[in-house]
Coordinates of C-alpha atoms in Angstrom, one line a residue:
X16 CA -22.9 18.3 21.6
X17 CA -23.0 15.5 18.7
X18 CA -20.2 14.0 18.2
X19 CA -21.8 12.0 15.1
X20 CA -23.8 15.4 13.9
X21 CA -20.6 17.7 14.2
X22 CA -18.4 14.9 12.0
X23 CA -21.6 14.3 9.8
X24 CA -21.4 18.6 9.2
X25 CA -18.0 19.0 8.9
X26 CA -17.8 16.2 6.0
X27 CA -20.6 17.7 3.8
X28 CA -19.8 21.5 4.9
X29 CA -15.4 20.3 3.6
X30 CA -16.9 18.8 0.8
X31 CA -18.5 21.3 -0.5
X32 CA -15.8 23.8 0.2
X33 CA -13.3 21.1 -1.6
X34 CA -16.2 21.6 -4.4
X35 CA -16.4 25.3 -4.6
X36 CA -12.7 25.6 -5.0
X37 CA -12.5 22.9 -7.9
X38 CA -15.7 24.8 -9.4
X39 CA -14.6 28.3 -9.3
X40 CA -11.6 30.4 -10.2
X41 CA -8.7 31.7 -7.5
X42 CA -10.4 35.1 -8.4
X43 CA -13.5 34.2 -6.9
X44 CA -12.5 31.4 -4.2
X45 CA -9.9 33.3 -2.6
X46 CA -12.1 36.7 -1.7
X47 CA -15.0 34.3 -0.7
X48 CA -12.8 32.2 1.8
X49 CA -11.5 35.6 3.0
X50 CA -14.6 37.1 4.1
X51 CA -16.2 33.9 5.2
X52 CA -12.8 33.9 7.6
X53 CA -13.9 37.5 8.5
X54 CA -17.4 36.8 9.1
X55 CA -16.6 33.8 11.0
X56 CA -14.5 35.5 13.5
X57 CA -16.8 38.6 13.7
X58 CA -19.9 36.1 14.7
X59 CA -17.2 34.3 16.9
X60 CA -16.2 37.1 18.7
X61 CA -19.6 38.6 19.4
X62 CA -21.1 34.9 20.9
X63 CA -17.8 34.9 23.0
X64 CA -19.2 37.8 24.0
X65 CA -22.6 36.5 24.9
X66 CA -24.6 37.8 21.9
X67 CA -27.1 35.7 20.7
X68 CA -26.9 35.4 16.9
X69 CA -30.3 33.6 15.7
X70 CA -29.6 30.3 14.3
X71 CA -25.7 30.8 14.5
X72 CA -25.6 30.8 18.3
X73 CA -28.1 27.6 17.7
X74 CA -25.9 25.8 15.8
X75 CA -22.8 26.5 17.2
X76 CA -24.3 25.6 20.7
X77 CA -25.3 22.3 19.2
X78 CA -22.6 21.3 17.5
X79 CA -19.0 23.4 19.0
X80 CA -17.4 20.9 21.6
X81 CA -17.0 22.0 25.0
X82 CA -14.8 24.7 26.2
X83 CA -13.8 25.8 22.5
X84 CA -13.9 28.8 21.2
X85 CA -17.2 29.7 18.8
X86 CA -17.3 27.9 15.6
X87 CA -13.4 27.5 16.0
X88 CA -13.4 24.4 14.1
X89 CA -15.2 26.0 11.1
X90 CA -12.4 28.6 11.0
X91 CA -9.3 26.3 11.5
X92 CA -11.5 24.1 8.7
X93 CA -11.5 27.9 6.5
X94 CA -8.1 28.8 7.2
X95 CA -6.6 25.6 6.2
X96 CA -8.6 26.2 2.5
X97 CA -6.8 29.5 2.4
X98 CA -3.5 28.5 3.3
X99 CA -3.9 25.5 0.3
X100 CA -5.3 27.4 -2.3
X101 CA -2.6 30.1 -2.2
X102 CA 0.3 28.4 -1.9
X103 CA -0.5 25.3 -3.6
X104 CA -2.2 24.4 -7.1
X105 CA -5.7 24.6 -7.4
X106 CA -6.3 20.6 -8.1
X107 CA -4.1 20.2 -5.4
X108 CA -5.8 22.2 -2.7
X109 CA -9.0 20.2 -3.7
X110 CA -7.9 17.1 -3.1
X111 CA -6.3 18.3 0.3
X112 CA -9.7 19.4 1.5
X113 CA -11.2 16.4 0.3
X114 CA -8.6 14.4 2.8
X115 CA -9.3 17.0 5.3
X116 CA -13.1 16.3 5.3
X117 CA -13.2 12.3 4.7
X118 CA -10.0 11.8 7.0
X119 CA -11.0 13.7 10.1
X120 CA -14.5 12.8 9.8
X121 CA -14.0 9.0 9.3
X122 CA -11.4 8.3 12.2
X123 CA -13.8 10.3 14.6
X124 CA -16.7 8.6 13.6
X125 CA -15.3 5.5 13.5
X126 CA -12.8 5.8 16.9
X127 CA -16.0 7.2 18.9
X128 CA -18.5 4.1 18.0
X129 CA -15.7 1.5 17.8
X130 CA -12.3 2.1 18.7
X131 CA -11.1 0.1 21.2
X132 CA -7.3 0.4 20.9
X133 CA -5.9 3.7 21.5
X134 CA -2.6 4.6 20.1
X135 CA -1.6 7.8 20.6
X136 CA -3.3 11.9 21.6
X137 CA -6.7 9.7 22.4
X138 CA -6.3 8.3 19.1
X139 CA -7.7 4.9 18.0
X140 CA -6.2 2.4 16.1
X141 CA -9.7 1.5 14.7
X142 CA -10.1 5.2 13.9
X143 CA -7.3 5.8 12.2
X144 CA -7.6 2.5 9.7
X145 CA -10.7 3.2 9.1
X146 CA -9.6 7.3 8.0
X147 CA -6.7 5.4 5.9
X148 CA -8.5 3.3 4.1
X149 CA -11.5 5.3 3.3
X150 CA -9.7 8.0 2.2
X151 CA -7.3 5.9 0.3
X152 CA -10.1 4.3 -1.6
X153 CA -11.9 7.9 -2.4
X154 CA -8.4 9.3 -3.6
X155 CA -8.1 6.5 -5.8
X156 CA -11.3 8.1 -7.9
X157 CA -8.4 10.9 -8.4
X158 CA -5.0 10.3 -8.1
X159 CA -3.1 6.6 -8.7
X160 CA -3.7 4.0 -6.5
X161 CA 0.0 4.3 -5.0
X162 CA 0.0 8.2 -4.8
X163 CA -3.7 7.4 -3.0
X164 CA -2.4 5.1 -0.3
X165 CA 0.9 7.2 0.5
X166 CA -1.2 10.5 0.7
X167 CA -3.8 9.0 3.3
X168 CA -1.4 7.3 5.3
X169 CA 1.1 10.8 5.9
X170 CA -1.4 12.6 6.5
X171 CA -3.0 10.4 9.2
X172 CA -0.4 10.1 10.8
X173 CA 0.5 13.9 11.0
X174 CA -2.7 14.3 12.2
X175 CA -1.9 12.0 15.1
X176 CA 0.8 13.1 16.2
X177 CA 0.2 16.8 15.9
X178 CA -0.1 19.1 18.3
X179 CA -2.2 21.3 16.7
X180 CA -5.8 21.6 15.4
X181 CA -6.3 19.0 12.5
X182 CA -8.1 21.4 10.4
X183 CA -4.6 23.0 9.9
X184 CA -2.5 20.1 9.5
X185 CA -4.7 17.2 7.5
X186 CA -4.8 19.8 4.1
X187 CA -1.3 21.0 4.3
X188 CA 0.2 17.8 4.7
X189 CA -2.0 16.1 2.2
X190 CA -0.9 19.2 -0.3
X191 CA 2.7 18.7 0.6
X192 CA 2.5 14.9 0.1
X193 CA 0.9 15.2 -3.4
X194 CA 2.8 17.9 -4.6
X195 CA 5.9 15.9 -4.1
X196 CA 4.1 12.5 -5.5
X197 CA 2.2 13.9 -8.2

């Protein structure tokens, strides 16, 4: 597995999820999250299994850490789009999957190649900054500056400390945070 290649994916593949939802209407992105949870859990289910899905069982082979379950990142990632876009606003949800895919990619990236100082869960300090401030400085193309800083800073620090998978707690923290800010 690639570390670099799997935080490289899940940025592009949150981003354009955070895209799709910002693009389309609840009546379309909700059914489409939906089945892609359905699918995903079918094609998870059958590789657990040990059937080979052509380029699926590839991919999720290359890129699925050790000892996890099949594409179980992708799903957290897709569940935690659900949960936002139904119980928060629309523009809201967006912005928490943009958190979710610049936050969790950058302090991985980042902690992997250069952190040095770890704070807390295998955590880096360098990691984490570097997830702040990126994703404090892409917020500001959307929200104020203030509202920006705050939202980055919550939500990387609920995604050290929690003991769950980030993919569920970096969007519904990031919602909760600009709900209450906005």
């Amino acid at each position: 597995m690639n570390e670099s290649l799997r935080q490289v994916v899940h940025l592009v593949f949150g981003l354009g999820i955070a895209g799709f939802i910002l693009l389309f209407d609840r009546d379309v992105t909700l059914p489409a999250l939906v089945l892609a949870l359905f699918v995903g859990f079918i094609l998870s289910d059958a590789i657990s299994r040990g059937y080979t899905i052509p380029l699926i069982s590839a991919v999720i082979a290359s890129l699925e850490r050790r000892d996890a379950a099949p594409g179980r990142g992708t799903l957290f990632f897709a569940l935690g789009a659900l949960f936002c876009l139904v119980f928060f606003p629309r523009e809201v949800a967006f912005i928490g999957l943009v958190v979710l895919s610049l936050l969790d990619s950058i302090t991985t990236l980042v902690g992997v190649r250069f952190g040095r100082n770890r704070i807390y869960n295998h955590k880096s300090f360098e990691g984490t900054f570097a997830g702040v401030v990126v994703t404090a400085a892409a917020l500001c193309l959307l929200v104020p500056p203030a509202t920006a800083l705050v939202t980055a800073a919550v939500t990387a620090l609920a995604e050290l400390v929690s003991p769950v998978d980030d993919n569920l707690i970096i969007p519904v923290a990031a919602c909760l945070v600009l709900t209450v800010l906005l």
